[in-house]
XYZ file of C-alpha atoms in Angstrom:
476
model
C 10.299 -12.555 -8.093
C 7.151 -10.968 -6.697
C 6.997 -8.144 -4.185
C 4.304 -6.366 -2.208
C 4.202 -2.765 -3.441
C 1.025 -1.380 -1.863
C -1.673 -2.192 0.702
C -5.126 -0.617 0.507
C -6.959 -0.476 3.840
C -9.968 1.770 3.162
C -12.813 -0.728 3.552
C -14.503 -1.051 6.921
C -15.325 -4.748 6.570
C -14.378 -7.920 4.657
C -13.183 -7.385 1.079
C -15.261 -9.653 -1.190
C -13.944 -8.968 -4.684
C -11.398 -6.974 -6.651
C -11.174 -6.357 -10.405
C -8.868 -4.536 -12.834
C -9.404 -2.482 -15.955
C -6.463 -1.179 -17.991
C -6.174 1.875 -15.725
C -8.265 1.229 -12.600
C -8.668 -1.178 -9.710
C -12.117 -1.755 -8.179
C -12.760 -3.366 -4.790
C -16.026 -4.153 -3.007
C -16.895 -5.144 0.524
C -19.366 -6.205 3.165
C -19.359 -2.501 4.100
C -21.815 -1.901 1.160
C -19.339 0.158 -0.887
C -17.233 -0.117 -4.035
C -13.922 1.738 -4.199
C -11.972 2.811 -7.297
C -8.215 3.386 -7.470
C -5.887 4.657 -10.188
C -3.216 2.165 -11.243
C -0.709 4.974 -11.747
C -0.246 5.607 -8.014
C -3.065 3.659 -6.287
C -4.777 6.819 -5.074
C -8.527 6.606 -4.640
C -10.544 8.451 -7.278
C -12.384 11.626 -6.208
C -15.822 10.060 -6.811
C -14.980 6.946 -4.763
C -16.423 5.218 -2.778
C -19.526 4.339 -4.821
C -22.559 4.088 -2.542
C -25.996 2.832 -3.572
C -26.299 -0.762 -2.392
C -28.156 -1.217 0.871
C -26.442 -4.470 1.859
C -23.098 -6.220 1.320
C -21.529 -6.008 -2.169
C -20.396 -9.478 -3.244
C -18.859 -9.001 -6.672
C -17.672 -6.278 -9.070
C -16.352 -6.421 -12.635
C -15.389 -4.018 -15.426
C -16.721 -4.054 -18.952
C -13.929 -4.895 -21.431
C -13.546 -1.198 -22.320
C -13.275 -0.267 -18.642
C -15.889 2.480 -19.000
C -18.564 0.625 -17.025
C -18.357 -1.173 -13.695
C -20.960 -3.700 -12.533
C -21.567 -4.552 -8.880
C -24.036 -6.920 -7.236
C -25.335 -7.229 -3.719
C -27.363 -9.016 -1.074
C -29.999 -6.324 -1.755
C -30.991 -8.261 -4.900
C -29.677 -5.738 -7.425
C -26.919 -5.427 -9.970
C -25.811 -1.821 -10.518
C -23.950 -0.449 -13.545
C -21.671 2.539 -12.880
C -19.928 5.100 -15.076
C -16.299 4.692 -14.002
C -15.348 8.207 -15.147
C -17.716 10.061 -12.801
C -19.056 7.388 -10.455
C -22.680 7.959 -11.489
C -25.036 4.929 -11.563
C -26.239 4.094 -15.080
C -28.793 1.432 -14.199
C -30.126 -0.609 -11.295
C -31.194 -4.084 -12.454
C -33.289 -6.095 -10.013
C -33.015 -9.873 -9.930
C -36.532 -11.097 -10.870
C -36.745 -13.271 -7.772
C -35.389 -10.542 -5.497
C -32.792 -13.032 -4.218
C -29.329 -11.838 -3.121
C -27.047 -11.540 -6.159
C -23.733 -13.262 -5.554
C -21.877 -12.903 -8.862
C -21.900 -10.809 -12.069
C -19.823 -10.931 -15.253
C -19.684 -9.065 -18.588
C -19.471 -10.886 -21.909
C -16.223 -10.270 -23.862
C -18.022 -7.986 -26.355
C -19.784 -5.990 -23.576
C -23.236 -6.699 -25.036
C -24.410 -8.904 -22.163
C -24.082 -9.206 -18.415
C -24.783 -12.319 -16.358
C -25.977 -12.149 -12.757
C -26.309 -15.205 -10.520
C -28.287 -15.326 -7.287
C -28.522 -17.237 -4.026
C -31.730 -19.012 -5.117
C -29.975 -20.524 -8.145
C -31.417 -18.141 -10.740
C -29.159 -16.837 -13.501
C -30.111 -13.814 -15.619
C -28.638 -12.705 -18.939
C -29.085 -8.947 -19.265
C -28.742 -6.735 -22.339
C -25.908 -4.455 -21.188
C -26.912 -1.689 -23.640
C -30.640 -1.450 -22.913
C -30.329 -2.736 -19.301
C -33.270 -5.060 -20.027
C -33.625 -8.717 -19.060
C -32.833 -10.934 -22.069
C -33.071 -14.499 -20.769
C -33.448 -16.182 -17.394
C -32.696 -19.699 -16.126
C -31.791 -21.581 -12.986
C -29.686 -24.441 -11.683
C -31.195 -27.455 -9.954
C -29.598 -27.059 -6.552
C -27.688 -24.529 -4.504
C -26.735 -20.881 -4.803
C -24.944 -19.469 -7.838
C -21.583 -18.212 -6.581
C -19.300 -18.246 -9.643
C -19.476 -17.267 -13.312
C -17.062 -16.907 -16.242
C -17.457 -16.245 -19.982
C -15.351 -18.092 -22.538
C -13.004 -15.651 -24.331
C -14.917 -16.015 -27.615
C -18.227 -15.249 -25.871
C -19.973 -18.347 -27.249
C -20.670 -19.773 -23.799
C -20.419 -19.111 -20.091
C -19.995 -21.324 -17.050
C -21.657 -21.008 -13.659
C -20.677 -22.686 -10.410
C -22.986 -23.515 -7.518
C -22.629 -24.022 -3.788
C -23.644 -27.656 -4.372
C -20.536 -28.195 -6.495
C -22.027 -28.256 -9.992
C -20.400 -26.663 -13.035
C -23.090 -25.701 -15.549
C -22.311 -24.596 -19.090
C -24.687 -22.301 -21.016
C -24.600 -21.006 -24.577
C -25.209 -17.362 -25.477
C -28.966 -18.072 -25.782
C -29.096 -19.392 -22.193
C -29.491 -23.003 -23.280
C -27.934 -25.437 -20.805
C -25.250 -27.432 -22.650
C -23.819 -29.453 -19.793
C -23.785 -29.850 -16.022
C -21.619 -32.009 -13.796
C -20.413 -32.308 -10.220
C -16.979 -30.662 -10.084
C -16.312 -30.123 -6.367
C -18.018 -32.296 -3.762
C -18.416 -29.621 -1.104
C -19.300 -26.695 -3.376
C -17.689 -24.418 -5.944
C -16.421 -21.012 -4.868
C -14.941 -19.512 -8.069
C -14.120 -20.230 -11.712
C -12.170 -18.474 -14.461
C -11.311 -18.963 -18.138
C -7.833 -18.401 -19.522
C -8.029 -15.728 -22.229
C -5.421 -17.554 -24.320
C -6.648 -20.485 -26.452
C -4.782 -23.769 -26.722
C -4.496 -25.231 -30.227
C -4.170 -28.872 -31.183
C -1.997 -27.802 -34.130
C -2.956 -30.311 -36.810
C -6.708 -29.708 -37.062
C -6.481 -26.061 -36.105
C -9.116 -26.497 -33.375
C -8.922 -24.244 -30.368
C -9.668 -25.109 -26.768
C -9.945 -22.977 -23.655
C -8.674 -23.768 -20.193
C -11.086 -23.348 -17.295
C -10.084 -23.295 -13.635
C -12.496 -24.029 -10.791
C -11.940 -24.126 -7.035
C -14.008 -25.140 -4.061
C -14.627 -26.050 -0.466
C -12.815 -29.374 -1.063
C -9.472 -27.464 -0.961
C -8.842 -28.260 -4.639
C -8.217 -26.323 -7.838
C -9.220 -28.201 -10.974
C -8.230 -27.449 -14.551
C -10.645 -28.283 -17.372
C -10.384 -28.086 -21.157
C -13.433 -26.645 -22.918
C -14.244 -26.676 -26.631
C -17.344 -25.559 -28.502
C -17.946 -25.541 -32.244
C -21.208 -25.609 -34.178
C -19.973 -28.686 -36.056
C -18.496 -30.788 -33.253
C -20.640 -29.396 -30.441
C -19.601 -28.873 -26.827
C -17.009 -30.777 -24.817
C -15.748 -30.349 -21.242
C -12.802 -32.493 -20.157
C -11.173 -32.685 -16.736
C -7.404 -32.227 -17.076
C -5.667 -32.005 -13.693
C -5.871 -30.942 -10.041
C -3.476 -28.423 -8.513
C -2.445 -28.967 -4.906
C -0.949 -26.622 -2.349
C -3.737 -25.303 -0.115
C -4.697 -27.025 3.132
C -8.131 -25.380 3.465
C -11.052 -24.379 1.178
C -9.971 -22.352 -1.877
C -12.141 -19.255 -2.239
C -10.765 -17.610 -5.414
C -8.819 -18.366 -8.585
C -7.792 -16.304 -11.627
C -5.613 -16.701 -14.711
C -3.049 -14.100 -15.708
C -3.797 -12.217 -18.938
C -1.328 -14.340 -20.929
C -2.624 -17.583 -19.428
C 0.798 -18.608 -18.145
C 0.019 -18.197 -14.431
C -2.904 -19.078 -12.177
C -3.416 -17.534 -8.747
C -5.554 -18.828 -5.888
C -6.585 -17.577 -2.455
C -7.679 -19.699 0.475
C -9.123 -19.996 3.953
C -5.570 -20.972 4.970
C -4.756 -17.210 4.526
C -2.292 -17.893 1.712
C -2.082 -16.913 -1.950
C -0.454 -19.396 -4.355
C 0.764 -18.590 -7.867
C 1.131 -21.555 -10.251
C 2.882 -22.015 -13.584
C 0.019 -23.340 -15.740
C 2.379 -25.198 -18.092
C 4.375 -27.143 -15.510
C 1.727 -26.972 -12.711
C 4.534 -26.036 -10.331
C 4.091 -23.509 -7.532
C 5.960 -20.297 -8.380
C 5.138 -18.240 -5.275
C 3.337 -18.612 -1.951
C 2.291 -15.288 -0.406
C 1.307 -15.198 3.260
C 0.850 -11.537 4.175
C -2.924 -11.624 4.790
C -4.002 -12.303 8.367
C -7.455 -13.752 7.598
C -9.159 -15.700 4.785
C -8.159 -14.630 1.259
C -11.452 -14.076 -0.567
C -10.462 -12.671 -3.964
C -7.556 -12.339 -6.390
C -7.163 -10.757 -9.823
C -4.433 -10.068 -12.381
C -4.201 -6.737 -14.224
C -4.722 -7.008 -18.008
C -1.714 -5.045 -19.323
C 0.908 -5.094 -16.590
C 2.177 -7.787 -14.230
C 0.216 -6.712 -11.172
C -1.799 -8.943 -8.846
C -4.430 -7.806 -6.355
C -5.506 -9.996 -3.422
C -8.322 -9.177 -1.007
C -9.120 -10.622 2.385
C -11.421 -10.726 5.368
C -8.682 -8.708 7.087
C -10.264 -5.682 5.258
C -7.186 -5.070 3.089
C -6.229 -5.394 -0.573
C -2.582 -6.160 -1.305
C -0.994 -5.147 -4.624
C 1.846 -7.360 -5.843
C 4.287 -6.712 -8.673
C 5.982 -9.473 -10.658
C 9.500 -9.237 -11.997
C 9.212 -11.773 -14.814
C 9.495 -9.548 -17.853
C 11.834 -10.271 -20.710
C 12.503 -7.527 -23.288
C 10.133 -9.356 -25.635
C 7.371 -9.459 -23.047
C 7.908 -5.850 -22.063
C 7.424 -4.805 -25.692
C 4.305 -6.940 -25.959
C 2.865 -5.513 -22.746
C 3.485 -1.955 -23.865
C 1.980 -2.682 -27.286
C -1.230 -3.885 -25.643
C -1.437 -0.660 -23.641
C -0.623 1.506 -26.657
C -3.692 0.921 -28.753
C -4.506 4.332 -30.285
C -2.705 6.668 -27.847
C -4.723 9.668 -29.060
C -7.726 8.119 -27.256
C -5.909 7.725 -23.934
C -7.357 9.230 -20.772
C -5.240 11.112 -18.248
C -4.984 7.890 -16.208
C -3.766 5.982 -19.272
C -1.031 8.594 -19.727
C -0.055 8.135 -16.065
C 0.246 4.371 -16.555
C 2.396 4.957 -19.651
C 4.689 7.373 -17.770
C 5.247 4.781 -15.038
C 6.038 2.131 -17.654
C 8.727 4.439 -19.094
C 10.314 5.043 -15.687
C 8.958 8.617 -15.553
C 6.976 8.211 -12.320
C 8.061 11.641 -11.017
C 6.190 13.366 -13.859
C 2.782 11.804 -13.127
C 1.742 14.641 -10.825
C 2.824 17.370 -13.271
C 1.001 15.746 -16.192
C -2.167 15.240 -14.122
C -2.069 18.840 -12.875
C -2.020 19.999 -16.488
C -4.707 17.524 -17.643
C -2.473 15.827 -20.217
C -4.473 13.120 -22.016
C -3.366 11.062 -25.031
C -4.018 13.741 -27.640
C -2.200 16.394 -25.595
C 0.693 13.983 -24.994
C 1.293 13.430 -28.702
C 1.312 17.211 -29.298
C 3.927 18.063 -26.648
C 7.075 19.868 -27.825
C 10.350 20.843 -26.168
C 8.947 24.363 -25.744
C 5.741 23.202 -24.035
C 7.684 20.849 -21.738
C 9.896 23.730 -20.617
C 7.456 26.663 -20.639
C 4.090 25.083 -19.819
C 4.986 22.026 -17.740
C 8.040 23.716 -16.165
C 10.324 20.681 -16.574
C 13.697 22.308 -15.917
C 16.057 19.383 -16.546
C 17.261 19.326 -20.161
C 18.068 15.621 -19.891
C 14.599 14.823 -18.580
C 12.934 16.868 -21.331
C 15.021 15.034 -23.943
C 14.037 11.664 -22.497
C 10.336 12.576 -22.525
C 10.528 13.820 -26.119
C 12.343 10.666 -27.186
C 9.661 8.479 -25.595
C 6.885 10.556 -27.187
C 8.541 10.227 -30.591
C 8.673 6.445 -30.136
C 5.003 6.535 -29.203
C 4.142 8.545 -32.341
C 5.992 6.001 -34.488
C 4.176 3.100 -32.857
C 0.855 4.926 -33.210
C 1.459 5.118 -36.972
C 2.118 1.371 -37.012
C -1.112 0.727 -35.132
C -3.077 2.951 -37.499
C -1.783 0.908 -40.441
C -4.320 -1.691 -39.365
C -2.139 -4.802 -39.118
C -3.843 -7.012 -36.489
C -1.496 -7.480 -33.539
C -2.029 -11.250 -33.565
C -0.426 -11.338 -37.046
C 2.838 -9.890 -35.681
C 5.565 -12.128 -34.266
C 6.104 -11.268 -30.570
C 9.876 -11.565 -31.066
C 10.426 -9.545 -34.263
C 7.180 -7.493 -34.203
C 6.946 -8.156 -37.955
C 4.162 -9.749 -39.980
C 4.542 -13.527 -39.764
C 5.144 -15.571 -42.927
C 5.447 -19.046 -41.387
C 3.724 -18.963 -37.969
C 4.208 -21.801 -35.496
C 2.710 -22.540 -32.093
C 5.163 -23.066 -29.239
C 4.392 -25.035 -26.084
C 3.647 -21.772 -24.219
C 0.506 -21.400 -26.366
C 1.784 -18.359 -28.310
C 2.420 -18.131 -32.058
C 5.788 -16.961 -33.439
C 7.591 -16.657 -36.769
C 9.243 -20.081 -37.212
C 12.767 -18.814 -37.935
C 12.691 -16.308 -35.065
C 11.532 -18.921 -32.550
C 14.080 -21.485 -33.754
C 16.832 -18.876 -33.282
C 15.449 -18.030 -29.835
C 15.550 -21.679 -28.740
C 19.051 -22.246 -30.149
C 20.599 -19.151 -28.555
C 18.641 -18.680 -25.335
C 17.677 -20.779 -22.377
C 14.637 -23.006 -22.928
C 12.195 -20.322 -21.803
C 9.179 -18.603 -23.302
C 9.885 -15.205 -24.952
C 6.534 -14.012 -23.595
C 6.564 -15.243 -20.001
C 10.178 -16.151 -19.194
C 8.821 -19.449 -17.817
C 10.365 -22.793 -18.803
C 8.934 -24.242 -22.025
C 7.464 -27.714 -21.396
C 8.636 -28.698 -24.888
C 10.654 -27.182 -27.752
C 8.369 -28.724 -30.389
C 6.988 -26.102 -32.809
C 3.664 -26.867 -34.506
C 2.699 -25.119 -37.772
C -0.245 -22.777 -37.207
C -2.018 -23.310 -40.504
C -5.162 -21.512 -39.401
C -3.228 -18.330 -38.593
C -1.199 -18.591 -41.812
C -4.423 -18.765 -43.855
C -5.860 -15.799 -41.945
C -2.730 -13.727 -42.682
C -2.905 -14.692 -46.368
C -6.547 -13.616 -46.563
C -5.726 -10.334 -44.837
C -2.871 -9.665 -47.275
C -5.129 -10.388 -50.252
C -7.669 -7.788 -49.127
C -5.152 -5.117 -48.029
C -2.502 -5.223 -50.729
C -4.699 -4.714 -53.769
């Protein structure tokens, strides 16, 4: 199930893009502004809206840490913002002065790509704010860009319909016509697909265009075998040009928005349509999934952004989602604490914690006395629940500090894997745990609750070797 939980209607013109960090939502518009909202209650931040661009803002994106926001505009600039105070960090001018239509951070935050209406693409150093490399496509405007999850390459899409693949040195690896009438958006799935036997990993790429189609591609790149882009399938459902597409964080869903005013959510394994959302009254221009929780944002020319919540969680997935959000709680901001409170069903305490400036370090130091005397929480039962949740958080924080990489832990047992296997949902599990899951449960994924295309389990030899090497270096 999916339900509409909030509508944001603060922009004065078409919404062009929306993007999530772990604690914030950013939106940008033809009205020249960028707006920032807290995910805890969807209130606009005090330093929002961000105003510096002199013309329409076409795209915005967060750095992987969420501390920096990039925005680009018809005014020919890409601006980097400090998300904590809204101050501009840098204004980077496209060398040609052409309107900048798209921008995207690399997965390690070291680089930023900006693509312009004249076909130029610039790779910026995101630390020094200096131009690193520059290139261009043969025809059309650059309107789409996406980095592969490993950061070894990025893909751009043009209004002439070409997909162009570049390596991290801005060398053009490949270019081909993908959509006859022009590309509008593209996105990589963050979850790799393994072929099992050889241990090679591939990434799924989605592209959409004016031809009303969404195409799925498989991309691989190794220094030994080189680069390969293969067309896989076309998803149907829209009856008009598709303007936006985005994978969910776990790669199990793909969302698209269209000129037909609808939003469609697909199961990427079965290619079936899971949901069709029709609340927008004009073209749907943008869509984005949150990284740590099952939230979807869709923006439209009707000047609104709709926030949707999915009810697909299994206990296993809920634990996994919380684990992702609980990396080093002592470093949490006040907004991160608010998100955590909501995840624990303690929404009513968000205001009290914010009023008292409770960040991650303060949260871990709370006692029954401070809850009663300082935060004035009168209910004994509520205080006990909060303390119990904090104690669980402290225990998990100790586990995190032990240094075991999360990808070495089985999503079902949360224990270090001894015999990892890859299931058809793309995730790796402990063999015995997954076999028990399949024998006792319905044929669904423990991570997504979606139907497994197959119950075949493939040994993940690459992961097993990586775990063995890690054990050798950490158990001496």
